[in-house]
Amino acid sequence: EEQAGLERFNALIAEDSRIEPRDWMPEAYRKTLTRQISQHAHSEIIGMQPEANWITRAPSLKRKAILIAKVQDEAGHGLYLYSAAETLGTPRDVLNEQLLSGKAKYSSIFNYPARSWADMGAIGWLVDGAAIANQVPLCRASYGPYGRAMVRICKEESFHQRQGFEILLELAHGTEAQKTMAQDAINRFYAPSLMMFGPPDTDSPNSQQSMEWKIKRFSNDELRQRFVGMIAEQVKVLGLTLPDPELRFDEEAGQWLHKDLDWDEFKAVIAGNGPCNAQRLERRREAHENGAWVREAAAAYAAKKAQKAQV
Ligand code: FAQ
């Protein structure tokens, strides 16, 4: 039976069809998808923090309303991603426990502080921009529930990116101090946003298998280069610069080349030693504890309803 399952799985992958939750799949496929989807979900949830930090200090009612909506969208993305991950068999409580215990990774980018209002612009433009560049190809991921979740998430991220760009555009046309604040935010978020695509291809243990399984469609470096080419053009509209004197389009290779990134810093951040790792996890644990009564109430209500239905 396993042999038949494997043959069918291989055939579905070869013809670019989708694997669905009830289909037979290799354990390693299940495992790597659970890893990637749950890390992605954790990133959305932890990623709410840097921006939530600015909700009370947004410069106008309109900006506040927009920022609240964006942070709420991120919670929604986390929820559908946890649901997609659960279809692979690991319950959400277990996934959550992996996050709270520090065992599971989440995106390196959310371990950097959001210091100024301009950071809300840089996060929207660069962080959501990188997220889109990485996630549009994931809409075609071979695992059905993941690909379908990505479609809606990408639509919402596109709106997030536009709102970030618009914040920066307004600051760039503001006072000297506002322009400086916008440039400073870009300077700090540039390299960390390039690191969101993961380690270089030569140092990416999961890539080859994930490409063979059509979970990933492009390599980490390919997507990073595509992204840097996009922002190299967009930054001109802002009248600002990217902190990368080496950035250029290589005619021969037909691609954008950027400066070397500090991969030691990346490794330190994903090992838990970035500027905000401890704070982010502490805040998440606190929020989880404070939410216990909501989970208990929901469970009690569900039990009561089930009991009534039996009578
Ligand atoms: N941070 O072999 P690879 C968002 C880990 S967007 C932390 O290349 P893979 C939206 C990797 O897990 C951010 N860890 O791995 C938003 C692996 O470790 P493991 C979330 C990283 O999976 C915007 C090891 O390094 N997006 O949240 C990172 O083939 C604004 C070796 O790496 C996604 O998760 C990193 N940057 O490729 C929210 C997208 N890079 O697990 C709020 C889906 C690598 O073996 C505000 N994920 N690692 O222990 C992916 O596309 C892939 O997982 C990659 C990594 C491309 C991130």
XYZ file of C-alpha atoms and ligand atoms in Angstrom:
368
model
C 0.000 0.000 0.000
C 2.874 2.304 0.851
C 4.424 1.587 -2.547
C 1.171 2.500 -4.301
C 0.923 5.654 -2.169
C 4.427 6.711 -3.058
C 3.837 6.124 -6.752
C 0.679 8.189 -6.695
C 2.426 10.935 -4.698
C 5.309 11.055 -7.176
C 2.883 11.154 -10.092
C 0.905 14.030 -8.552
C 4.107 16.008 -7.966
C 5.364 15.263 -11.483
C 2.165 16.494 -13.119
C 2.101 19.587 -10.884
C -1.128 18.560 -9.159
C -1.833 19.100 -5.512
C -1.358 16.886 -2.504
C -4.360 17.064 -0.157
C -4.512 16.230 3.582
C -5.980 12.738 3.148
C -3.508 11.710 0.434
C -0.621 9.444 1.269
C 2.604 11.418 1.600
C 6.170 10.640 2.650
C 6.818 11.358 6.336
C 9.648 13.727 5.419
C 7.285 15.764 3.204
C 4.805 16.019 6.080
C 7.586 17.003 8.438
C 9.169 19.707 6.310
C 5.780 21.239 5.516
C 4.767 21.223 9.172
C 8.084 22.931 9.921
C 7.769 25.581 7.228
C 4.057 26.330 7.655
C 4.226 26.486 11.447
C 7.313 28.738 11.341
C 5.442 30.906 8.915
C 2.427 31.033 11.280
C 4.667 31.874 14.247
C 6.247 34.665 12.172
C 2.876 36.239 11.527
C 1.984 36.141 15.210
C 5.346 37.388 16.510
C 5.397 39.861 13.597
C 2.428 41.659 15.151
C 4.628 42.966 17.959
C 6.939 45.498 16.269
C 3.958 47.257 14.725
C 1.617 46.883 17.701
C 4.264 48.882 19.532
C 3.328 51.945 17.439
C -0.469 51.742 17.464
C -0.810 54.059 20.454
C 1.657 56.506 18.917
C 0.419 56.622 15.322
C 0.504 60.246 14.125
C -3.198 60.502 13.228
C -6.497 58.722 13.733
C -6.418 57.539 10.127
C -2.904 56.090 10.478
C -3.950 54.410 13.707
C -6.997 52.788 12.098
C -4.897 51.530 9.172
C -2.192 50.143 11.454
C -4.713 48.358 13.680
C -6.233 46.758 10.573
C -2.819 45.625 9.341
C -1.838 44.055 12.654
C -5.222 42.347 12.780
C -4.642 40.942 9.272
C -1.390 39.422 10.541
C -3.291 37.631 13.317
C -5.655 36.305 10.640
C -2.736 35.057 8.525
C -1.329 33.274 11.559
C -4.672 31.586 12.128
C -5.095 30.245 8.637
C -1.521 29.080 8.575
C -1.956 27.207 11.865
C -5.067 25.613 10.371
C -3.131 24.600 7.251
C -0.358 23.160 9.454
C -2.889 21.223 11.546
C -4.157 19.404 8.448
C -0.770 17.651 8.479
C -1.568 16.110 11.849
C 0.130 18.193 14.532
C -2.381 19.969 16.807
C -2.133 23.696 17.252
C -1.388 23.431 20.993
C 1.712 21.436 20.188
C 2.828 23.950 17.554
C 2.202 26.796 19.951
C 4.183 25.067 22.669
C 7.115 24.761 20.253
C 7.020 28.523 19.785
C 6.680 29.385 23.467
C 9.486 27.045 24.493
C 11.825 28.614 21.937
C 12.150 25.355 20.022
C 10.480 26.547 16.832
C 11.931 29.262 14.663
C 10.140 32.320 13.344
C 11.377 34.875 10.858
C 14.628 36.590 11.856
C 13.246 39.988 10.829
C 10.920 40.279 13.821
C 13.825 40.275 16.236
C 14.794 43.804 15.235
C 13.302 46.773 17.079
C 10.851 49.268 15.555
C 12.365 52.506 16.765
C 10.490 55.253 14.949
C 7.230 55.904 13.130
C 9.169 55.646 9.859
C 9.847 52.013 10.752
C 6.137 51.355 10.117
C 6.820 52.528 6.571
C 9.992 50.476 6.203
C 8.329 47.360 7.608
C 5.380 47.696 5.222
C 7.526 48.452 2.195
C 10.534 46.176 2.795
C 9.308 43.439 5.135
C 5.922 42.926 3.499
C 7.616 43.425 0.126
C 10.067 40.606 0.866
C 7.214 38.494 2.232
C 5.300 38.920 -1.052
C 8.332 38.132 -3.220
C 8.857 34.953 -1.215
C 5.188 34.010 -0.950
C 3.763 34.567 -4.437
C 5.533 31.408 -5.678
C 4.245 29.594 -2.561
C 0.690 30.060 -3.918
C 1.687 27.199 -6.247
C 3.144 25.036 -3.463
C 2.312 21.380 -3.999
C 0.452 21.071 -0.693
C -3.118 22.272 -1.315
C -4.038 23.894 2.022
C -0.778 25.865 2.116
C -1.027 27.133 -1.456
C -4.642 28.176 -0.990
C -3.892 30.035 2.259
C -1.084 31.873 0.471
C -3.411 33.300 -2.188
C -5.416 35.341 0.269
C -2.396 36.210 2.390
C -0.560 37.613 -0.639
C -3.501 39.836 -1.538
C -3.525 41.325 1.926
C 0.260 41.713 2.001
C 0.092 43.694 -1.233
C -2.122 46.216 0.493
C 0.246 46.237 3.468
C 3.174 46.955 1.225
C 1.412 49.884 -0.428
C 0.538 51.404 2.923
C 4.185 51.144 4.029
C 5.436 52.720 0.829
C 2.917 55.518 1.210
C 4.087 56.262 4.767
C 7.654 56.574 3.487
C 6.576 58.661 0.491
C 4.863 61.146 2.747
C 7.839 61.358 5.110
C 10.218 61.687 2.147
C 8.257 64.751 1.047
C 8.062 66.172 4.557
C 10.521 68.163 6.652
C 14.259 67.451 6.643
C 13.832 65.626 9.959
C 11.094 63.416 8.509
C 13.168 62.614 5.446
C 16.121 61.703 7.669
C 13.866 59.490 9.778
C 12.631 57.670 6.640
C 16.182 57.164 5.342
C 17.326 55.890 8.726
C 14.492 53.334 8.814
C 15.440 52.072 5.339
C 19.097 51.881 6.362
C 18.265 49.684 9.341
C 15.732 47.393 7.625
C 17.502 46.838 4.298
C 19.909 44.016 5.197
C 17.563 42.265 7.653
C 14.812 42.238 4.981
C 17.202 40.604 2.494
C 17.938 37.960 5.117
C 14.257 37.010 5.248
C 14.845 34.898 2.130
C 17.018 32.542 4.135
C 20.688 31.553 3.944
C 22.586 31.589 0.639
C 21.821 28.651 -1.661
C 25.192 27.113 -0.849
C 24.177 26.942 2.813
C 20.471 26.064 2.583
C 20.005 22.449 3.712
C 16.267 22.242 2.950
C 16.149 23.864 -0.474
C 16.943 21.011 -2.804
C 14.370 18.600 -1.417
C 11.733 21.335 -1.089
C 12.276 22.294 -4.743
C 11.981 18.660 -5.838
C 8.709 18.421 -3.933
C 7.548 21.706 -5.508
C 7.045 23.362 -2.145
C 9.650 25.965 -3.095
C 9.722 27.040 -6.743
C 12.778 29.306 -6.632
C 15.914 29.281 -4.542
C 16.564 31.665 -1.650
C 19.148 33.653 -3.668
C 16.945 33.857 -6.771
C 14.085 35.381 -4.798
C 16.424 37.696 -2.869
C 17.846 39.013 -6.147
C 14.409 39.482 -7.638
C 13.336 41.470 -4.568
C 16.405 43.689 -4.475
C 15.820 44.580 -8.133
C 12.278 45.661 -7.336
C 13.205 47.870 -4.405
C 16.181 49.349 -6.285
C 13.635 50.879 -8.695
C 11.014 51.787 -6.097
C 13.468 53.651 -3.855
C 14.014 56.146 -6.668
C 10.355 57.148 -6.462
C 10.905 57.906 -2.786
C 13.934 60.031 -3.590
C 15.840 58.027 -0.970
C 18.640 55.457 -1.240
C 19.404 51.873 -0.290
C 22.432 51.477 1.981
C 24.242 49.345 -0.563
C 26.914 51.019 -2.683
C 27.614 47.713 -4.406
C 24.070 47.240 -5.653
C 24.014 46.976 -9.453
C 22.397 45.161 -12.336
C 24.819 42.672 -13.820
C 24.108 42.618 -17.564
C 26.000 39.408 -18.135
C 24.308 37.440 -15.375
C 21.017 39.248 -16.070
C 20.450 39.844 -12.374
C 20.781 42.329 -9.556
C 23.776 41.898 -7.284
C 23.827 43.223 -3.736
C 26.490 43.582 -1.080
C 27.517 40.591 1.028
C 25.230 40.149 3.996
C 26.453 39.461 7.518
C 25.526 35.789 7.821
C 27.037 35.564 11.301
C 24.496 38.105 12.435
C 21.742 36.058 10.734
C 22.863 32.889 12.504
C 22.976 34.658 15.851
C 19.463 36.019 15.356
C 17.957 32.653 14.421
C 19.801 31.013 17.314
C 17.873 33.310 19.669
C 20.471 36.013 20.179
C 19.114 38.895 18.109
C 18.357 42.306 19.610
C 14.729 41.500 20.550
C 14.391 37.681 20.669
C 13.990 37.470 24.440
C 11.527 40.351 24.557
C 9.412 38.947 21.710
C 9.066 35.513 23.304
C 8.423 36.925 26.753
C 5.651 39.124 25.379
C 4.129 36.138 23.528
C 4.163 33.957 26.652
C 2.551 36.734 28.627
C -0.169 37.186 25.989
C -0.772 33.432 25.946
C -1.198 33.346 29.731
C -3.438 36.382 29.712
C -5.588 34.707 27.071
C -6.139 31.544 29.146
C -9.582 32.677 30.355
C -10.733 33.191 26.769
C -9.714 29.646 25.803
C -11.343 28.249 28.943
C -14.547 30.190 28.347
C -14.696 29.097 24.711
C -14.146 25.459 25.694
C -16.805 25.645 28.444
C -19.272 27.227 26.024
C -18.594 24.563 23.389
C -19.066 21.798 25.985
C -22.347 23.307 27.176
C -23.620 23.593 23.631
C -22.660 19.995 22.880
C -24.476 18.845 26.029
C -27.611 20.775 25.084
C -27.546 19.272 21.615
C -27.636 15.793 23.193
C -30.741 16.443 25.284
N 14.465 33.521 9.769
O 17.316 25.402 4.384
P 16.756 26.764 4.541
C 5.668 37.458 7.417
C 15.932 28.723 8.833
S 6.931 37.019 6.347
C 14.482 32.475 10.599
O 16.945 27.721 3.433
P 13.889 26.649 4.027
C 4.689 38.541 6.957
C 15.089 27.637 8.205
O 13.827 27.570 8.820
C 8.054 35.975 7.261
N 14.868 31.242 10.210
O 15.198 26.633 4.937
C 4.656 39.693 7.861
C 15.956 26.432 8.444
O 15.854 26.034 9.805
P 15.180 24.621 10.268
C 7.663 34.539 7.291
C 15.226 31.092 8.920
O 12.727 26.404 4.907
C 5.139 40.901 7.448
C 17.361 26.987 8.293
O 17.256 28.380 8.534
N 7.687 33.956 5.993
O 5.629 36.914 8.444
C 15.204 32.134 8.003
O 14.055 25.796 2.833
C 5.120 42.019 8.275
C 17.966 26.697 6.935
O 17.307 27.432 5.884
C 7.853 32.634 5.799
O 8.020 31.881 6.735
C 14.801 33.399 8.471
N 14.777 34.483 7.675
O 13.819 28.169 3.479
C 4.137 39.590 9.149
C 7.771 32.158 4.386
N 15.619 31.680 6.807
O 13.710 24.828 10.072
C 4.134 40.690 10.008
C 7.723 30.653 4.265
C 15.891 30.376 6.975
O 15.705 23.579 9.347
C 4.633 41.914 9.560
N 9.001 30.045 4.464
N 15.674 30.024 8.251
O 15.551 24.474 11.697
C 9.915 29.899 3.484
O 9.716 30.284 2.346
C 11.180 29.167 3.831
O 10.984 28.482 5.050
C 12.437 30.094 3.925
C 13.631 29.249 4.367
C 12.723 30.701 2.569
C 12.222 31.202 4.955
